[in-house]
Protein backbone atom coordinates (compact mmCIF):
# COMPACT_ATOMS: atom_id res chain seq x y z
CA UNK A 1 0.00 0.00 0.00
CA UNK A 2 2.87 2.34 0.86
CA UNK A 3 4.39 1.71 -2.57
CA UNK A 4 1.19 2.82 -4.30
CA UNK A 5 1.20 6.07 -2.33
CA UNK A 6 4.75 6.83 -3.43
CA UNK A 7 3.83 6.07 -7.02
CA UNK A 8 0.87 8.46 -6.83
CA UNK A 9 3.03 11.21 -5.34
CA UNK A 10 5.66 10.73 -8.05
CA UNK A 11 2.96 10.89 -10.73
CA UNK A 12 1.48 14.06 -9.21
CA UNK A 13 4.93 15.67 -8.96
CA UNK A 14 5.68 14.81 -12.59
CA UNK A 15 2.32 16.23 -13.69
CA UNK A 16 2.97 19.46 -11.76
CA UNK A 17 6.40 19.80 -13.39
CA UNK A 18 4.99 19.27 -16.89
CA UNK A 19 2.10 21.69 -16.39
CA UNK A 20 4.47 24.20 -14.80
CA UNK A 21 6.80 23.99 -17.81
CA UNK A 22 3.89 24.41 -20.23
CA UNK A 23 2.70 27.49 -18.37
CA UNK A 24 6.24 28.89 -18.28
CA UNK A 25 6.67 28.44 -22.04
CA UNK A 26 3.30 30.06 -22.74
CA UNK A 27 4.25 33.07 -20.58
CA UNK A 28 7.71 33.34 -22.19
CA UNK A 29 6.28 33.30 -25.70
CA UNK A 30 3.66 35.84 -24.69
CA UNK A 31 6.25 38.18 -23.17
CA UNK A 32 8.66 37.91 -26.13
CA UNK A 33 6.01 37.86 -28.87
CA UNK A 34 6.71 39.92 -31.97
CA UNK A 35 4.90 43.24 -31.98
CA UNK A 36 4.51 43.79 -35.69
CA UNK A 37 1.51 43.46 -38.03
CA UNK A 38 0.98 39.86 -39.09
CA UNK A 39 1.49 38.92 -42.74
CA UNK A 40 -1.26 37.31 -44.81
CA UNK A 41 -1.49 33.54 -44.41
CA UNK A 42 -2.16 31.33 -47.44
CA UNK A 43 -2.45 27.56 -47.80
CA UNK A 44 -0.43 25.74 -50.43
CA UNK A 45 -1.47 22.15 -51.11
CA UNK A 46 1.35 19.80 -52.11
CA UNK A 47 0.88 17.01 -54.65
CA UNK A 48 0.82 14.43 -51.82
CA UNK A 49 -1.95 16.31 -50.00
CA UNK A 50 0.11 17.99 -47.27
CA UNK A 51 -0.95 21.61 -46.73
CA UNK A 52 1.71 24.23 -46.11
CA UNK A 53 1.11 27.63 -44.59
CA UNK A 54 2.85 30.42 -46.49
CA UNK A 55 3.06 33.87 -44.91
CA UNK A 56 2.95 36.72 -47.41
CA UNK A 57 4.36 40.17 -46.71
CA UNK A 58 3.12 42.43 -49.52
CA UNK A 59 5.11 45.43 -50.74
CA UNK A 60 3.37 48.71 -49.78
CA UNK A 61 4.23 49.82 -53.31
CA UNK A 62 5.16 46.92 -55.55
CA UNK A 63 8.03 47.77 -57.91
CA UNK A 64 9.16 44.37 -59.13
CA UNK A 65 7.38 41.54 -60.90
CA UNK A 66 9.16 38.58 -59.32
CA UNK A 67 8.22 37.64 -55.74
CA UNK A 68 10.91 36.53 -53.29
CA UNK A 69 10.51 33.09 -51.68
CA UNK A 70 12.02 33.09 -48.18
CA UNK A 71 12.95 29.59 -47.00
CA UNK A 72 14.08 28.85 -43.44
CA UNK A 73 16.56 26.26 -42.24
CA UNK A 74 16.54 23.24 -39.95
CA UNK A 75 14.89 23.64 -36.52
CA UNK A 76 13.51 27.06 -37.51
CA UNK A 77 10.30 28.53 -38.94
CA UNK A 78 9.04 31.55 -40.90
CA UNK A 79 10.35 33.95 -38.24
CA UNK A 80 13.83 33.39 -39.71
CA UNK A 81 12.95 35.93 -42.38
CA UNK A 82 9.70 37.54 -41.20
CA UNK A 83 10.75 38.83 -37.79
CA UNK A 84 10.51 42.22 -36.11
CA UNK A 85 12.21 45.17 -37.87
CA UNK A 86 14.98 46.00 -38.26
CA UNK A 87 15.86 42.26 -38.11
CA UNK A 88 13.38 41.19 -40.77
CA UNK A 89 14.37 40.44 -44.35
CA UNK A 90 10.70 40.26 -45.36
CA UNK A 91 9.94 43.76 -44.07
CA UNK A 92 13.16 45.10 -45.61
CA UNK A 93 12.50 43.68 -49.08
CA UNK A 94 8.80 44.56 -48.99
CA UNK A 95 9.75 48.21 -48.43
CA UNK A 96 12.04 47.95 -51.47
CA UNK A 97 9.07 46.81 -53.58
CA UNK A 98 9.13 42.98 -53.52
CA UNK A 99 6.26 40.74 -52.45
CA UNK A 100 7.74 38.24 -49.97
CA UNK A 101 6.49 34.67 -49.40
CA UNK A 102 7.82 33.02 -46.21
CA UNK A 103 7.24 29.28 -46.13
CA UNK A 104 6.97 26.99 -43.15
CA UNK A 105 8.15 23.55 -44.25
CA UNK A 106 5.97 20.53 -43.54
CA UNK A 107 6.15 19.48 -39.92
CA UNK A 108 6.92 23.05 -38.86
CA UNK A 109 4.79 25.77 -37.28
CA UNK A 110 1.47 26.20 -39.04
CA UNK A 111 2.41 23.46 -41.55
CA UNK A 112 2.55 20.69 -38.93
CA UNK A 113 -0.68 18.86 -39.73
CA UNK A 114 -0.21 15.95 -42.20
CA UNK A 115 -2.87 14.64 -44.60
CA UNK A 116 -4.96 11.63 -43.49
CA UNK A 117 -2.91 8.47 -43.18
CA UNK A 118 0.41 10.29 -42.61
CA UNK A 119 2.28 11.06 -39.40
CA UNK A 120 3.45 14.61 -38.84
CA UNK A 121 7.05 13.36 -38.65
CA UNK A 122 6.81 11.17 -41.76
CA UNK A 123 8.93 13.21 -44.18
CA UNK A 124 12.49 13.78 -45.37
CA UNK A 125 14.34 16.63 -47.04
CA UNK A 126 13.34 14.99 -50.34
CA UNK A 127 9.75 15.98 -49.52
CA UNK A 128 10.81 19.60 -49.09
CA UNK A 129 12.44 19.39 -52.51
CA UNK A 130 9.81 17.47 -54.50
CA UNK A 131 6.61 18.44 -52.66
CA UNK A 132 6.95 21.63 -50.61
CA UNK A 133 9.12 23.63 -53.00
CA UNK A 134 6.88 23.20 -56.08
CA UNK A 135 3.76 24.05 -54.03
CA UNK A 136 5.43 27.20 -52.69
CA UNK A 137 6.47 28.32 -56.16
CA UNK A 138 3.02 27.63 -57.62
CA UNK A 139 1.31 29.68 -54.90
CA UNK A 140 3.72 32.61 -55.21
CA UNK A 141 3.44 32.80 -58.99
CA UNK A 142 -0.35 32.52 -58.88
CA UNK A 143 -0.74 35.21 -56.22
CA UNK A 144 1.78 37.59 -57.78
CA UNK A 145 0.92 36.98 -61.45
CA UNK A 146 4.65 36.58 -62.16
CA UNK A 147 6.29 34.06 -64.46
CA UNK A 148 9.30 33.43 -62.23
CA UNK A 149 10.39 33.96 -58.62
CA UNK A 150 13.56 34.44 -56.61
CA UNK A 151 14.55 31.83 -54.02
CA UNK A 152 16.38 33.00 -50.88
CA UNK A 153 17.25 30.20 -48.47
CA UNK A 154 19.11 30.13 -45.17
CA UNK A 155 21.01 26.93 -44.34
CA UNK A 156 18.68 24.01 -45.15
CA UNK A 157 16.45 26.42 -47.09
CA UNK A 158 19.37 27.12 -49.42
CA UNK A 159 20.13 23.40 -49.81
CA UNK A 160 16.51 22.73 -50.77
CA UNK A 161 16.84 25.51 -53.35
CA UNK A 162 19.96 23.91 -54.87
CA UNK A 163 18.22 20.53 -55.18
CA UNK A 164 14.88 21.87 -56.42
CA UNK A 165 16.54 24.04 -59.10
CA UNK A 166 17.99 20.88 -60.67
CA UNK A 167 14.49 19.70 -61.61
CA UNK A 168 11.68 21.08 -63.73
CA UNK A 169 10.93 23.80 -61.17
CA UNK A 170 14.29 25.39 -61.90
CA UNK A 171 12.84 27.08 -64.98
CA UNK A 172 10.45 28.99 -62.71
CA UNK A 173 13.29 30.57 -60.72
CA UNK A 174 14.74 33.92 -61.74
CA UNK A 175 17.64 33.48 -59.33
CA UNK A 176 18.90 31.50 -56.35
CA UNK A 177 20.35 33.17 -53.24
CA UNK A 178 21.82 31.09 -50.40
CA UNK A 179 22.88 32.15 -46.89
CA UNK A 180 25.13 29.81 -44.91
CA UNK A 181 24.07 26.71 -46.87
CA UNK A 182 26.86 24.07 -46.74
CA UNK A 183 26.99 21.40 -49.45
CA UNK A 184 30.18 19.87 -48.02
CA UNK A 185 30.03 18.10 -44.66
CA UNK A 186 33.11 17.31 -42.62
CA UNK A 187 32.93 13.97 -40.86
CA UNK A 188 34.52 15.16 -37.60
CA UNK A 189 34.14 12.96 -34.47
CA UNK A 190 32.42 15.73 -32.49
CA UNK A 191 29.89 16.45 -35.24
CA UNK A 192 29.23 12.74 -35.78
CA UNK A 193 28.60 12.30 -32.05
CA UNK A 194 26.32 15.34 -31.94
CA UNK A 195 24.12 14.22 -34.85
CA UNK A 196 24.03 10.67 -33.45
CA UNK A 197 22.75 11.98 -30.11
CA UNK A 198 20.18 14.08 -31.99
CA UNK A 199 18.90 11.05 -33.89
CA UNK A 200 18.53 9.07 -30.66
CA UNK A 201 16.82 11.93 -28.84
CA UNK A 202 14.38 12.25 -31.76
CA UNK A 203 13.12 8.66 -31.38
CA UNK A 204 10.46 7.68 -32.29
CA UNK A 205 9.45 10.69 -34.39
CA UNK A 206 11.01 14.06 -33.67
CA UNK A 207 13.25 16.12 -31.41
CA UNK A 208 11.15 18.67 -29.50
CA UNK A 209 13.94 21.10 -28.66
CA UNK A 210 11.69 24.14 -29.16
CA UNK A 211 10.30 23.67 -25.63
CA UNK A 212 13.78 23.75 -24.13
CA UNK A 213 14.67 26.80 -26.25
CA UNK A 214 11.59 28.72 -25.13
CA UNK A 215 12.16 27.67 -21.50
CA UNK A 216 15.72 29.03 -21.51
CA UNK A 217 15.04 32.12 -23.66
CA UNK A 218 14.70 34.62 -20.76
CA UNK A 219 18.21 33.80 -19.55
CA UNK A 220 20.00 34.43 -22.85
CA UNK A 221 22.18 37.49 -22.88
CA UNK A 222 23.01 36.80 -19.24
CA UNK A 223 24.41 33.30 -19.79
CA UNK A 224 25.76 31.55 -22.89
CA UNK A 225 24.32 28.13 -23.60
CA UNK A 226 26.68 25.22 -24.39
CA UNK A 227 27.27 24.76 -28.15
CA UNK A 228 25.47 28.01 -28.95
CA UNK A 229 28.54 29.25 -30.82
CA UNK A 230 27.85 26.53 -33.40
CA UNK A 231 24.69 28.38 -34.41
CA UNK A 232 25.51 32.04 -33.73
CA UNK A 233 28.23 34.41 -32.67
CA UNK A 234 26.58 35.44 -29.34
CA UNK A 235 28.55 38.71 -29.26
CA UNK A 236 27.00 39.74 -32.57
CA UNK A 237 23.31 39.38 -31.64
CA UNK A 238 21.65 41.81 -29.17
CA UNK A 239 20.51 40.02 -25.98
CA UNK A 240 16.83 40.86 -26.43
CA UNK A 241 16.92 39.58 -30.03
CA UNK A 242 18.49 36.33 -28.77
CA UNK A 243 15.63 35.94 -26.32
CA UNK A 244 12.99 36.69 -28.96
CA UNK A 245 14.58 34.28 -31.45
CA UNK A 246 14.73 31.40 -28.98
CA UNK A 247 11.18 32.07 -27.78
CA UNK A 248 9.63 32.30 -31.25
CA UNK A 249 11.77 30.84 -34.00
CA UNK A 250 12.88 27.38 -32.87
CA UNK A 251 10.99 24.32 -34.15
CA UNK A 252 11.17 20.55 -33.74
CA UNK A 253 13.21 18.30 -36.03
CA UNK A 254 11.94 15.16 -37.75
CA UNK A 255 13.99 12.05 -37.00
CA UNK A 256 14.05 11.16 -40.70
CA UNK A 257 15.51 14.57 -41.54
CA UNK A 258 18.16 14.09 -38.86
CA UNK A 259 18.93 10.62 -40.27
CA UNK A 260 19.44 12.23 -43.69
CA UNK A 261 21.83 14.78 -42.18
CA UNK A 262 23.62 11.92 -40.43
CA UNK A 263 24.20 10.28 -43.80
CA UNK A 264 25.56 13.54 -45.24
CA UNK A 265 27.94 14.10 -42.31
CA UNK A 266 29.23 10.53 -42.18
CA UNK A 267 29.83 10.31 -45.93
CA UNK A 268 30.46 13.98 -46.85
CA UNK A 269 27.46 13.85 -49.18
CA UNK A 270 24.57 16.06 -50.25
CA UNK A 271 22.08 13.60 -51.71
CA UNK A 272 18.56 12.18 -51.62
CA UNK A 273 17.31 10.00 -48.76
CA UNK A 274 17.62 6.83 -50.87
CA UNK A 275 21.18 7.92 -51.87
CA UNK A 276 20.44 7.69 -55.60
CA UNK A 277 20.52 11.42 -56.48
CA UNK A 278 23.71 13.41 -55.94
CA UNK A 279 22.51 17.00 -55.52
CA UNK A 280 26.04 18.34 -55.00
CA UNK A 281 27.16 17.02 -58.39
CA UNK A 282 24.07 18.57 -59.96
CA UNK A 283 25.04 22.10 -58.88
CA UNK A 284 27.51 22.33 -61.77
CA UNK A 285 24.63 21.96 -64.23
CA UNK A 286 22.66 24.92 -62.89
CA UNK A 287 22.76 27.99 -65.12
CA UNK A 288 20.42 30.39 -63.33
CA UNK A 289 21.89 33.50 -61.64
CA UNK A 290 23.23 32.73 -58.15
CA UNK A 291 24.37 34.70 -55.12
CA UNK A 292 26.25 32.55 -52.59
CA UNK A 293 26.74 34.13 -49.15
CA UNK A 294 28.45 32.98 -45.98
CA UNK A 295 29.92 34.17 -42.70
CA UNK A 296 33.60 34.34 -41.78
CA UNK A 297 32.92 32.83 -38.33
CA UNK A 298 30.21 30.36 -39.35
CA UNK A 299 31.07 26.94 -37.88
CA UNK A 300 28.34 25.05 -39.76
CA UNK A 301 28.91 26.57 -43.19
CA UNK A 302 32.52 27.73 -42.90
CA UNK A 303 33.97 30.30 -45.26
CA UNK A 304 36.11 27.55 -46.83
CA UNK A 305 33.00 25.40 -47.28
CA UNK A 306 31.09 28.23 -48.96
CA UNK A 307 34.05 29.03 -51.22
CA UNK A 308 34.39 25.39 -52.32
CA UNK A 309 30.63 25.32 -52.88
CA UNK A 310 30.94 28.41 -55.09
CA UNK A 311 33.71 26.69 -57.07
CA UNK A 312 31.19 24.03 -58.16
CA UNK A 313 29.04 26.61 -59.94
CA UNK A 314 29.55 27.02 -63.68
CA UNK A 315 26.77 29.54 -64.32
CA UNK A 316 28.06 32.70 -65.96
CA UNK A 317 26.12 34.94 -63.56
CA UNK A 318 27.44 33.94 -60.14
CA UNK A 319 28.54 36.00 -57.15
CA UNK A 320 30.25 35.07 -53.88
CA UNK A 321 30.11 37.21 -50.74
CA UNK A 322 31.66 36.30 -47.37
CA UNK A 323 30.64 38.62 -44.53
CA UNK A 324 33.21 39.43 -41.83
CA UNK A 325 35.90 41.81 -40.64
CA UNK A 326 38.34 40.71 -43.32
CA UNK A 327 35.81 41.95 -45.86
CA UNK A 328 35.24 45.33 -44.26
CA UNK A 329 32.31 44.48 -41.97
CA UNK A 330 32.04 45.53 -38.33
CA UNK A 331 32.10 41.98 -36.95
CA UNK A 332 32.64 38.38 -37.99
CA UNK A 333 29.42 36.56 -38.87
CA UNK A 334 28.31 33.20 -37.53
CA UNK A 335 25.48 31.04 -38.87
CA UNK A 336 22.42 32.86 -37.52
CA UNK A 337 24.14 36.26 -37.51
CA UNK A 338 23.68 36.45 -41.27
CA UNK A 339 20.05 37.31 -40.50
CA UNK A 340 20.03 38.50 -36.86
CA UNK A 341 23.51 39.97 -36.37
CA UNK A 342 23.72 43.57 -35.14
CA UNK A 343 25.19 44.63 -38.46
CA UNK A 344 23.02 42.43 -40.70
CA UNK A 345 20.41 45.10 -41.60
CA UNK A 346 23.20 47.45 -42.77
CA UNK A 347 25.67 44.93 -44.19
CA UNK A 348 23.85 41.75 -45.28
CA UNK A 349 20.37 42.94 -46.26
CA UNK A 350 21.62 45.63 -48.70
CA UNK A 351 23.76 43.07 -50.58
CA UNK A 352 20.66 40.90 -51.02
CA UNK A 353 18.57 43.92 -52.03
CA UNK A 354 21.07 45.21 -54.60
CA UNK A 355 21.48 41.79 -56.20
CA UNK A 356 17.71 41.29 -56.43
CA UNK A 357 17.11 44.76 -57.88
CA UNK A 358 19.74 44.14 -60.57
CA UNK A 359 18.10 40.88 -61.60
CA UNK A 360 14.42 41.76 -61.14
CA UNK A 361 11.89 42.95 -63.70
CA UNK A 362 10.71 46.43 -62.80
CA UNK A 363 6.98 47.03 -63.13
CA UNK A 364 5.84 50.16 -64.93
CA UNK A 365 4.03 52.69 -62.71
CA UNK A 366 0.74 52.04 -64.58
CA UNK A 367 0.98 48.26 -64.13
CA UNK A 368 2.01 48.66 -60.49
CA UNK A 369 -1.05 50.81 -59.78
CA UNK A 370 -3.32 48.24 -61.41
CA UNK A 371 -1.73 45.43 -59.38
CA UNK A 372 -2.11 47.36 -56.11
CA UNK A 373 -5.75 48.06 -56.91
CA UNK A 374 -6.49 44.39 -57.59
CA UNK A 375 -4.75 43.32 -54.34
mmCIF file with all atom_site columns, C-alpha atoms in Angstrom, residues 2 20 23 29 43 164:
data_model
loop_
_atom_site.group_PDB
_atom_site.id
_atom_site.type_symbol
_atom_site.label_atom_id
_atom_site.label_alt_id
_atom_site.label_comp_id
_atom_site.label_asym_id
_atom_site.label_entity_id
_atom_site.label_seq_id
_atom_site.pdbx_PDB_ins_code
_atom_site.Cartn_x
_atom_site.Cartn_y
_atom_site.Cartn_z
_atom_site.occupancy
_atom_site.B_iso_or_equiv
_atom_site.pdbx_formal_charge
_atom_site.auth_seq_id
_atom_site.auth_comp_id
_atom_site.auth_asym_id
_atom_site.auth_atom_id
_atom_site.pdbx_PDB_model_num
ATOM 1 C CA . UNK A 1 2   ? 2.874  2.338  0.864   1.00 0.00 ? 2   UNK A CA 1
ATOM 2 C CA . UNK A 1 20  ? 4.467  24.200 -14.796 1.00 0.00 ? 20  UNK A CA 1
ATOM 3 C CA . UNK A 1 23  ? 2.700  27.488 -18.373 1.00 0.00 ? 23  UNK A CA 1
ATOM 4 C CA . UNK A 1 29  ? 6.284  33.302 -25.700 1.00 0.00 ? 29  UNK A CA 1
ATOM 5 C CA . UNK A 1 43  ? -2.454 27.562 -47.804 1.00 0.00 ? 43  UNK A CA 1
ATOM 6 C CA . UNK A 1 164 ? 14.882 21.871 -56.423 1.00 0.00 ? 164 UNK A CA 1
#
